[in-house]
Short mmCIF file of C-alpha atoms in Angstrom, two decimals:
data_model
loop_
_atom_site.label_atom_id
_atom_site.label_comp_id
_atom_site.label_asym_id
_atom_site.label_seq_id
_atom_site.Cartn_x
_atom_site.Cartn_y
_atom_site.Cartn_z
CA SER A 199 -42.21 -114.22 -53.32
CA TYR A 200 -41.10 -113.53 -49.66
CA GLU A 201 -40.06 -116.91 -47.64
CA LEU A 202 -40.19 -117.08 -43.66
CA THR A 203 -38.43 -120.71 -42.98
CA GLN A 204 -38.55 -122.05 -39.70
CA PRO A 205 -37.18 -125.83 -38.67
CA PRO A 206 -40.46 -128.28 -37.90
CA SER A 207 -39.31 -128.56 -34.76
CA VAL A 208 -37.82 -128.32 -31.32
CA SER A 209 -37.35 -130.23 -28.23
CA VAL A 210 -36.05 -129.23 -24.55
CA SER A 211 -36.53 -130.54 -21.55
CA PRO A 212 -38.52 -128.62 -18.66
CA GLY A 213 -36.46 -125.78 -17.06
CA GLN A 214 -34.32 -125.77 -20.05
CA THR A 215 -33.97 -122.74 -22.51
CA ALA A 216 -35.63 -123.46 -26.09
CA ARG A 217 -34.66 -121.11 -29.27
CA ILE A 218 -37.06 -121.09 -32.27
CA THR A 219 -35.35 -120.16 -35.39
CA CYS A 220 -36.51 -117.41 -38.57
CA SER A 221 -34.78 -116.80 -41.51
CA GLY A 222 -35.70 -115.10 -44.16
CA ASP A 223 -34.01 -112.45 -46.60
CA GLY A 224 -35.82 -109.47 -45.65
CA LEU A 225 -35.93 -110.01 -42.29
CA PRO A 226 -33.33 -107.02 -41.93
CA LYS A 227 -35.39 -104.57 -43.17
CA LYS A 228 -38.75 -105.66 -41.59
CA TYR A 229 -39.75 -106.20 -38.11
CA ALA A 230 -40.29 -110.02 -36.88
CA PHE A 231 -43.31 -111.37 -35.21
CA TRP A 232 -44.38 -114.10 -33.02
CA TYR A 233 -47.81 -116.38 -32.66
CA GLN A 234 -47.92 -119.54 -30.30
CA GLN A 235 -50.48 -122.04 -31.39
CA LYS A 236 -51.57 -124.63 -28.52
CA SER A 237 -53.94 -127.39 -30.08
CA GLY A 238 -57.17 -126.58 -31.25
CA GLN A 239 -57.34 -122.88 -30.38
CA ALA A 240 -56.55 -119.91 -32.33
CA PRO A 241 -53.02 -118.13 -32.25
CA VAL A 242 -51.94 -115.80 -29.61
CA LEU A 243 -49.37 -113.09 -29.80
CA VAL A 244 -46.07 -113.80 -28.14
CA MET A 245 -43.53 -110.96 -29.59
CA TYR A 246 -43.97 -108.44 -31.29
CA GLU A 247 -41.65 -106.02 -33.20
CA ASP A 248 -39.15 -108.47 -32.98
CA ASN A 249 -38.70 -108.43 -28.80
CA LYS A 250 -41.12 -106.50 -27.38
CA ARG A 251 -43.72 -108.84 -24.93
CA PRO A 252 -47.58 -108.11 -25.22
CA SER A 253 -49.64 -107.67 -21.74
CA GLY A 254 -49.70 -111.05 -20.16
CA ILE A 255 -46.91 -112.92 -21.94
CA PRO A 256 -44.23 -114.13 -19.40
CA GLU A 257 -41.05 -112.75 -19.51
CA ARG A 258 -39.32 -116.00 -19.68
CA PHE A 259 -40.27 -115.59 -23.80
CA SER A 260 -37.73 -113.27 -25.16
CA GLY A 261 -37.11 -111.92 -28.85
CA SER A 262 -34.48 -111.02 -30.87
CA ASN A 263 -33.68 -110.08 -35.34
CA SER A 264 -30.10 -109.91 -36.43
CA GLY A 265 -29.30 -110.07 -39.89
CA THR A 266 -31.77 -112.44 -41.87
CA MET A 267 -32.88 -114.51 -38.77
CA ALA A 268 -35.31 -113.52 -35.98
CA THR A 269 -35.42 -115.91 -32.87
CA LEU A 270 -37.63 -116.76 -30.25
CA THR A 271 -36.52 -117.70 -26.88
CA VAL A 272 -37.90 -119.44 -24.25
CA SER A 273 -35.71 -119.61 -21.06
CA GLY A 274 -37.04 -121.88 -18.72
CA ALA A 275 -39.26 -123.95 -20.55
CA GLN A 276 -42.17 -125.16 -19.15
CA VAL A 277 -44.39 -128.01 -19.76
CA GLU A 278 -47.01 -125.37 -20.52
CA ASP A 279 -45.07 -123.99 -22.95
CA GLU A 280 -45.97 -126.82 -25.51
CA ALA A 281 -47.23 -125.36 -29.19
CA ASP A 282 -46.72 -124.42 -32.37
CA TYR A 283 -44.68 -121.41 -33.23
CA TYR A 284 -45.46 -119.41 -36.03
CA CYS A 285 -42.97 -116.70 -37.12
CA TYR A 286 -44.59 -113.41 -39.20
CA SER A 287 -43.16 -110.32 -40.91
CA THR A 288 -44.87 -107.91 -43.56
CA ASP A 289 -43.61 -105.33 -45.86
CA SER A 290 -44.33 -101.42 -45.16
CA ARG A 291 -47.18 -101.15 -46.12
CA GLY A 292 -48.97 -104.21 -45.39
CA ASN A 293 -49.65 -105.86 -48.18
CA HIS A 294 -47.62 -108.56 -48.44
CA ARG A 295 -47.77 -111.05 -45.37
CA VAL A 296 -45.89 -113.90 -44.90
CA PHE A 297 -45.69 -116.79 -41.82
CA GLY A 298 -43.54 -118.80 -41.63
CA GLY A 299 -44.01 -122.84 -41.58
CA GLY A 300 -44.42 -123.23 -38.01
CA THR A 301 -41.83 -124.89 -35.30
CA LYS A 302 -43.54 -127.47 -32.81
CA LEU A 303 -42.03 -126.92 -29.50
CA THR A 304 -42.14 -130.18 -27.34
CA VAL A 305 -41.27 -129.98 -23.47
CA LEU A 306 -41.04 -133.17 -21.77
CA GLU B 9 -63.93 -107.45 -24.28
CA VAL B 10 -63.15 -107.58 -28.14
CA GLN B 11 -64.67 -110.72 -29.67
CA LEU B 12 -64.60 -112.00 -33.10
CA VAL B 13 -67.20 -114.50 -34.22
CA GLU B 14 -66.53 -115.78 -37.65
CA SER B 15 -70.03 -117.78 -39.13
CA GLY B 16 -70.30 -119.05 -42.81
CA GLY B 17 -68.27 -121.90 -43.69
CA GLY B 18 -69.66 -125.32 -44.59
CA LEU B 19 -68.90 -127.86 -47.40
CA VAL B 20 -69.30 -126.90 -50.88
CA LYS B 21 -67.93 -128.67 -53.69
CA PRO B 22 -65.49 -128.09 -56.08
CA GLY B 23 -66.02 -124.54 -58.15
CA GLY B 24 -69.02 -123.83 -56.17
CA SER B 25 -68.99 -120.61 -54.04
CA LEU B 26 -69.70 -119.84 -49.64
CA ARG B 27 -69.57 -115.83 -47.96
CA LEU B 28 -68.27 -116.43 -44.98
CA SER B 29 -69.08 -113.01 -42.02
CA CYS B 30 -67.02 -112.44 -39.22
CA ALA B 31 -68.94 -110.06 -36.37
CA ALA B 32 -66.92 -107.92 -34.39
CA SER B 33 -67.78 -106.27 -30.91
CA GLY B 34 -65.81 -104.55 -27.85
CA PHE B 35 -64.02 -102.25 -29.60
CA THR B 36 -64.49 -99.58 -32.11
CA PHE B 37 -64.73 -101.64 -35.54
CA SER B 38 -64.02 -98.50 -38.32
CA SER B 39 -60.93 -98.13 -36.77
CA TYR B 40 -59.29 -101.29 -37.59
CA ALA B 41 -57.81 -103.09 -40.50
CA MET B 42 -58.85 -106.47 -40.87
CA ASN B 43 -58.09 -110.02 -42.16
CA TRP B 44 -58.38 -113.23 -43.41
CA VAL B 45 -56.08 -115.85 -42.31
CA ARG B 46 -56.56 -119.56 -42.59
CA GLN B 47 -55.01 -122.87 -41.60
CA ALA B 48 -55.45 -126.08 -43.56
CA PRO B 49 -56.02 -129.28 -41.80
CA GLY B 50 -52.72 -130.64 -40.08
CA LYS B 51 -50.68 -127.14 -41.64
CA GLY B 52 -49.51 -123.84 -40.60
CA LEU B 53 -51.04 -120.30 -40.85
CA GLU B 54 -51.62 -118.83 -43.95
CA TRP B 55 -52.54 -115.10 -44.41
CA VAL B 56 -55.75 -114.89 -47.15
CA SER B 57 -56.80 -110.86 -47.25
CA SER B 58 -55.98 -107.87 -45.47
CA ILE B 59 -58.61 -104.29 -45.34
CA THR B 60 -58.06 -100.57 -44.45
CA ALA B 61 -60.11 -99.72 -41.84
CA SER B 62 -62.28 -97.69 -44.36
CA GLY B 63 -62.23 -100.46 -47.06
CA SER B 64 -60.13 -97.93 -49.35
CA TYR B 65 -57.47 -100.80 -49.44
CA ILE B 66 -57.69 -104.03 -50.37
CA TYR B 67 -55.01 -106.89 -50.24
CA TYR B 68 -55.05 -110.01 -50.80
CA ALA B 69 -52.20 -113.26 -51.09
CA ASP B 70 -51.15 -114.73 -54.32
CA SER B 71 -53.28 -118.05 -54.31
CA VAL B 72 -56.75 -116.39 -53.76
CA LYS B 73 -56.64 -113.49 -55.85
CA GLY B 74 -59.42 -113.02 -58.38
CA ARG B 75 -61.65 -115.62 -56.82
CA PHE B 76 -61.58 -114.73 -53.24
CA THR B 77 -62.70 -111.08 -52.32
CA ILE B 78 -63.13 -109.18 -49.24
CA SER B 79 -65.72 -106.36 -47.98
CA ARG B 80 -66.64 -104.56 -44.77
CA ASP B 81 -69.99 -102.93 -43.59
CA ASN B 82 -68.74 -100.75 -40.77
CA ALA B 83 -72.09 -99.75 -40.20
CA LYS B 84 -72.80 -103.44 -38.84
CA ASN B 85 -69.44 -104.36 -37.34
CA SER B 86 -69.18 -106.73 -40.35
CA LEU B 87 -65.99 -108.28 -42.17
CA TYR B 88 -67.01 -110.66 -45.01
CA LEU B 89 -65.26 -112.80 -47.46
CA GLU B 90 -66.54 -113.87 -50.83
CA LEU B 91 -65.18 -117.81 -51.94
CA ASN B 92 -65.45 -118.18 -55.06
CA SER B 93 -64.37 -120.96 -57.67
CA LEU B 94 -63.17 -122.85 -54.55
CA ARG B 95 -60.55 -125.16 -54.90
CA ALA B 96 -59.82 -128.73 -52.72
CA ASP B 97 -56.44 -126.76 -51.54
CA ASP B 98 -58.49 -124.06 -50.04
CA THR B 99 -60.11 -125.93 -47.28
CA ALA B 100 -59.35 -124.95 -44.32
CA LEU B 101 -60.26 -123.45 -41.22
CA TYR B 102 -60.51 -119.63 -41.70
CA TYR B 103 -60.23 -117.07 -38.74
CA CYS B 104 -61.16 -113.16 -39.08
CA ALA B 105 -58.15 -111.11 -37.18
CA ARG B 106 -57.71 -107.74 -36.35
CA ASP B 107 -54.85 -105.45 -37.12
CA PHE B 108 -52.99 -103.52 -34.45
CA ILE B 109 -54.25 -100.38 -34.62
CA VAL B 110 -51.03 -98.73 -35.57
CA GLY B 111 -49.28 -102.14 -36.67
CA PHE B 112 -49.92 -104.20 -39.80
CA TYR B 113 -49.92 -107.25 -37.64
CA PHE B 114 -52.62 -109.58 -35.61
CA ASP B 115 -53.31 -108.79 -32.53
CA TYR B 116 -57.19 -110.32 -31.73
CA TRP B 117 -58.58 -113.32 -33.55
CA GLY B 118 -61.87 -115.63 -33.62
CA GLN B 119 -61.94 -119.15 -33.16
CA GLY B 120 -62.41 -119.31 -36.86
CA THR B 121 -64.97 -121.20 -39.20
CA PRO B 122 -64.34 -124.41 -41.18
CA VAL B 123 -64.52 -124.55 -44.85
CA THR B 124 -64.24 -127.89 -46.64
CA VAL B 125 -64.30 -128.32 -50.49
CA SER B 126 -64.99 -131.70 -51.73
CA SER B 127 -67.20 -133.85 -53.99
#
């Protein structure tokens, strides 16, 4: 079955650039999406179709998808960006959807 | 304002059943595919099931296929998930999530309803 693999944790100091990766054999043919989940809250979409930011998401969030790896980049990470981040992808008909295992981003 | 409010969670014994509901408001419910996503305590997100806007097509994760049933009532703006033959590893917070209108990803989420399977 299709899987997406993320590092369990990433840690940066405030103002540094955080890069969260997501690898999967199917990614060259699929879009990647990213969700942010803060403690005790529902997930929030922060990136869709590889590199598009939803309204209201700060410009410091950007995304890319190349080869078998998608990357969420937080340029100049802020303390409020501390959260779990999940990559997500699906096949072309939406009948097989998968999340990565999640990455805990620590900013301190 | 889009709102998704789940209900129906609770404590159930292994092998038992439960029916979850999701009340939708603030959008034309009958135009959107809907989903259930769950999150076990301290674990990651897991897609559970999807249903198209009309209810014509339904999909399940392998982990719940044959045990869970998704359905919807567009007249009542409601989404449902029937959980049967419950196991301890079904213990999770169950989220209702709306699909983006022209894409297979989740643009709005509810706050979740907890399901605990324990004897």
